[in-house]
Coordinates of N, CA and C in Angstrom, one line a residue:
X1 N -165.6 193.4 -88.6 CA -164.5 192.8 -88.0 C -164.2 191.5 -88.9
X2 N -162.9 191.3 -89.2 CA -162.4 190.2 -90.0 C -162.0 189.1 -89.1
X3 N -162.4 187.8 -89.4 CA -162.0 186.7 -88.7 C -161.2 185.8 -89.7
X4 N -160.0 185.4 -89.2 CA -159.1 184.5 -90.1 C -158.7 183.2 -89.3
X5 N -158.8 182.2 -89.8 CA -158.4 181.0 -89.1 C -157.6 180.1 -90.2
X6 N -156.7 179.3 -89.7 CA -155.9 178.4 -90.6 C -155.9 176.9 -89.9
X7 N -155.6 176.1 -90.8 CA -155.4 174.6 -90.4 C -154.7 173.8 -91.4
X8 N -154.7 172.5 -91.1 CA -153.9 171.6 -91.9 C -154.6 170.1 -91.8
X9 N -154.8 169.5 -92.8 CA -155.3 168.2 -92.8 C -154.1 167.1 -92.5
X10 N -154.5 165.9 -92.3 CA -153.6 164.8 -92.1 C -153.4 164.0 -93.4
X11 N -152.3 163.5 -93.7 CA -152.1 162.7 -94.9 C -153.0 161.5 -94.8
X12 N -153.4 161.1 -93.6 CA -154.2 159.9 -93.4 C -155.8 160.2 -93.7
X13 N -156.1 161.4 -94.2 CA -157.4 161.8 -94.2 C -158.0 161.5 -95.7
X14 N -157.1 161.1 -96.6 CA -157.6 161.1 -98.0 C -158.4 159.8 -98.2
X15 N -159.4 159.7 -99.0 CA -160.4 158.7 -99.3 C -160.3 158.4 -100.8
X16 N -160.4 157.2 -101.2 CA -160.6 156.9 -102.6 C -162.0 157.2 -103.1
X17 N -162.0 157.9 -104.3 CA -163.3 158.3 -104.9 C -163.6 157.6 -106.0
X18 N -164.5 156.6 -105.9 CA -164.8 155.6 -107.0 C -163.6 155.2 -107.9
X19 N -163.8 155.5 -109.1 CA -162.8 155.1 -109.9 C -162.1 156.4 -110.6
X20 N -162.4 157.5 -109.8 CA -161.9 158.8 -110.6 C -160.8 159.6 -109.8
X21 N -160.4 159.3 -108.6 CA -159.4 160.0 -107.9 C -159.5 159.8 -106.4
X22 N -159.4 160.9 -105.7 CA -159.4 160.9 -104.1 C -159.9 162.1 -103.7
X23 N -160.5 162.1 -102.4 CA -161.0 163.4 -101.7 C -160.5 163.4 -100.3
X24 N -160.8 164.7 -99.8 CA -160.5 164.9 -98.4 C -161.6 165.8 -97.9
X25 N -162.2 165.4 -96.6 CA -163.1 166.3 -96.0 C -162.3 167.1 -95.0
X26 N -162.4 168.5 -95.1 CA -161.6 169.4 -94.3 C -162.5 169.9 -93.2
X27 N -162.2 169.7 -92.0 CA -163.0 170.1 -90.7 C -162.4 171.5 -90.4
X28 N -163.1 172.6 -90.4 CA -162.7 173.9 -89.9 C -163.5 174.4 -88.7
X29 N -164.2 173.2 -88.0 CA -165.2 173.7 -87.0 C -164.4 174.3 -85.8
X30 N -163.1 174.2 -85.5 CA -162.4 174.8 -84.5 C -162.3 176.3 -84.8
X31 N -162.5 176.8 -85.8 CA -162.5 178.3 -86.2 C -163.7 178.9 -85.6
X32 N -164.7 178.2 -85.4 CA -166.1 178.8 -85.0 C -166.6 180.0 -85.8
X33 N -166.5 179.8 -87.3 CA -167.1 180.7 -88.0 C -168.6 180.8 -87.9
X34 N -169.2 182.0 -88.0 CA -170.7 182.0 -87.9 C -171.4 181.9 -89.1
X35 N -170.7 182.3 -90.3 CA -171.1 181.9 -91.7 C -170.0 181.3 -92.4
X36 N -170.3 181.0 -93.5 CA -169.4 180.4 -94.6 C -168.2 181.3 -94.9
X37 N -167.0 181.1 -94.6 CA -165.9 182.1 -95.1 C -165.5 181.7 -96.4
X38 N -164.6 182.6 -96.9 CA -163.9 182.3 -98.1 C -162.7 181.4 -97.8
X39 N -162.7 180.2 -98.3 CA -161.5 179.3 -98.1 C -160.5 179.4 -99.3
X40 N -159.4 179.1 -98.8 CA -158.0 179.2 -99.6 C -157.3 178.0 -99.3
X41 N -156.9 177.1 -100.2 CA -156.2 175.9 -99.8 C -155.0 175.8 -100.8
X42 N -154.0 175.0 -100.1 CA -152.7 174.6 -100.9 C -152.5 173.1 -100.5
X43 N -152.1 172.4 -101.6 CA -151.7 171.1 -101.4 C -150.1 171.0 -101.3
X44 N -149.9 170.2 -100.1 CA -148.3 170.2 -99.9 C -148.1 168.7 -99.6
X45 N -146.8 168.3 -99.7 CA -146.5 166.9 -99.5 C -144.9 166.7 -99.9
X46 N -144.5 165.3 -100.0 CA -143.2 164.9 -100.3 C -143.0 164.6 -101.7
X47 N -143.9 164.9 -102.6 CA -143.6 164.6 -104.2 C -144.9 164.5 -105.0
X48 N -144.8 164.7 -106.1 CA -145.8 164.4 -107.3 C -147.1 165.3 -107.0
X49 N -147.2 166.1 -105.9 CA -148.5 166.8 -105.8 C -148.6 168.0 -106.7
X50 N -147.7 168.4 -107.5 CA -147.7 169.2 -108.6 C -148.3 168.7 -109.8
X51 N -148.5 167.3 -109.6 CA -149.2 166.6 -110.8 C -150.6 166.5 -110.6
X52 N -151.2 167.0 -109.5 CA -152.6 166.7 -109.2 C -153.3 167.9 -109.7
X53 N -154.6 167.7 -110.0 CA -155.6 168.7 -110.4 C -156.7 168.7 -109.4
X54 N -157.3 169.9 -109.2 CA -158.4 170.1 -108.3 C -158.1 170.7 -107.1
X55 N -156.8 171.1 -106.6 CA -156.6 171.5 -105.3 C -157.2 172.7 -104.9
X56 N -157.5 173.7 -105.8 CA -158.1 174.8 -105.5 C -159.8 174.8 -105.7
X57 N -160.3 173.6 -106.0 CA -161.7 173.5 -106.2 C -162.3 173.0 -105.0
X58 N -163.1 173.9 -104.2 CA -163.7 173.7 -102.9 C -165.2 173.4 -103.1
X59 N -165.6 172.3 -102.5 CA -166.9 171.8 -102.8 C -167.6 171.8 -101.4
X60 N -168.9 172.2 -101.5 CA -169.9 172.0 -100.3 C -169.3 172.9 -99.1
X61 N -168.8 174.2 -99.3 CA -168.4 174.9 -98.2 C -169.4 175.4 -97.3
X62 N -169.1 175.2 -96.1 CA -169.9 175.5 -95.0 C -169.1 176.3 -93.8
X63 N -169.6 176.8 -92.8 CA -168.8 177.4 -91.7 C -167.9 176.3 -90.9
X64 N -168.2 175.0 -91.1 CA -167.5 174.0 -90.4 C -166.6 173.2 -91.4
X65 N -166.6 173.3 -92.6 CA -165.7 172.7 -93.5 C -166.1 172.6 -94.9
X66 N -165.4 171.9 -95.6 CA -165.6 171.7 -97.2 C -164.8 170.4 -97.6
X67 N -165.0 170.3 -98.8 CA -164.4 169.0 -99.5 C -163.6 169.4 -100.7
X68 N -162.4 168.6 -101.0 CA -161.6 168.9 -102.2 C -161.4 167.5 -102.7
X69 N -161.5 167.4 -104.0 CA -161.4 166.3 -104.8 C -160.1 166.4 -105.6
X70 N -159.3 165.4 -105.9 CA -158.1 165.4 -106.7 C -157.9 164.2 -107.7
X71 N -157.3 164.5 -108.8 CA -157.0 163.4 -109.7 C -155.8 163.9 -110.6
X72 N -155.2 162.9 -111.1 CA -154.0 163.3 -112.0 C -154.4 164.2 -113.0
X73 N -153.5 165.2 -113.5 CA -153.8 166.2 -114.4 C -154.2 165.6 -115.9
X74 N -153.8 164.4 -116.2 CA -154.1 163.9 -117.4 C -154.5 162.5 -117.2
X75 N -155.3 161.9 -118.2 CA -155.9 160.6 -118.0 C -155.0 159.6 -118.1
X76 N -153.7 159.7 -118.4 CA -152.7 158.7 -118.5 C -152.0 158.4 -117.2
X77 N -152.1 159.4 -116.2 CA -151.4 159.2 -115.0 C -150.0 160.0 -115.2
X78 N -149.2 160.0 -114.1 CA -148.0 160.6 -114.3 C -146.9 159.7 -113.8
X79 N -145.7 159.8 -114.7 CA -144.6 159.0 -114.0 C -144.8 157.7 -113.8
X80 N -145.6 156.9 -114.4 CA -145.9 155.4 -114.3 C -146.8 155.3 -113.0
X81 N -147.5 156.3 -112.6 CA -148.4 156.2 -111.6 C -149.9 156.4 -112.2
X82 N -150.3 155.2 -112.8 CA -151.6 155.3 -113.6 C -152.8 155.8 -112.9
X83 N -153.7 156.1 -113.5 CA -155.1 156.3 -113.1 C -155.8 155.2 -112.6
X84 N -156.6 155.3 -111.7 CA -156.9 156.6 -111.0 C -155.8 156.8 -109.8
X85 N -155.8 158.0 -109.6 CA -155.0 158.5 -108.3 C -155.8 157.8 -107.2
X86 N -154.9 157.2 -106.1 CA -155.5 156.4 -105.1 C -155.0 157.1 -103.6
X87 N -155.9 157.0 -102.7 CA -155.5 157.5 -101.4 C -154.2 156.9 -100.8
X88 N -153.9 155.8 -101.1 CA -152.7 155.2 -100.6 C -151.4 155.9 -101.1
X89 N -151.6 156.3 -102.3 CA -150.4 157.1 -102.9 C -150.3 158.5 -102.2
X90 N -151.4 159.0 -102.1 CA -151.4 160.5 -101.2 C -150.8 160.4 -99.9
X91 N -151.2 159.3 -99.4 CA -150.6 159.0 -97.9 C -149.1 158.7 -97.9
X92 N -148.8 157.9 -98.9 CA -147.4 157.6 -99.0 C -146.4 158.8 -99.2
X93 N -147.0 159.8 -100.0 CA -146.3 161.1 -100.2 C -146.5 162.1 -99.3
X94 N -147.4 161.8 -98.2 CA -147.6 162.9 -97.1 C -148.4 164.0 -97.5
X95 N -149.3 163.9 -98.5 CA -149.9 164.9 -99.0 C -151.0 165.4 -98.1
X96 N -151.1 166.7 -97.8 CA -152.0 167.2 -96.9 C -152.5 168.7 -97.4
X97 N -153.5 169.3 -97.1 CA -154.0 170.5 -97.4 C -153.7 171.5 -96.3
X98 N -153.3 172.6 -96.6 CA -153.2 173.8 -95.7 C -154.4 174.7 -96.1
X99 N -155.3 175.1 -95.0 CA -156.3 175.9 -95.4 C -156.3 177.1 -94.7
X100 N -156.9 178.2 -95.2 CA -157.2 179.6 -94.5 C -158.6 179.8 -94.8
X101 N -159.3 180.2 -93.7 CA -160.7 180.8 -93.9 C -160.8 182.2 -93.5
X102 N -161.3 183.0 -94.3 CA -161.5 184.3 -94.1 C -162.9 184.8 -94.0
X103 N -163.5 185.4 -93.0 CA -164.8 185.8 -92.8 C -164.9 187.3 -92.6
X104 N -165.5 188.1 -93.6 CA -165.5 189.4 -93.4 C -166.8 189.9 -93.0

């Protein structure tokens, strides 16, 4: 049997990660996965999210969640938004992750 679940994070969930960028912990516990599924994520928002790197890199996946780290795609920042990428910017631009978990 295949189990599929989906969800979305809030723009308010982003956290500054040292001086390197931002991260979000994604809670998938409502899916009730019995083991760690294959997760697929997409970053959405109101702008500049195409300039972020790390969207599809999933860290520490478990049946109840995972973490995603983001940074600008180059070391100079983008369009006068200098490094590091900060959580306030992600919140201002309504960045959020949509996720799908698939357990086979």
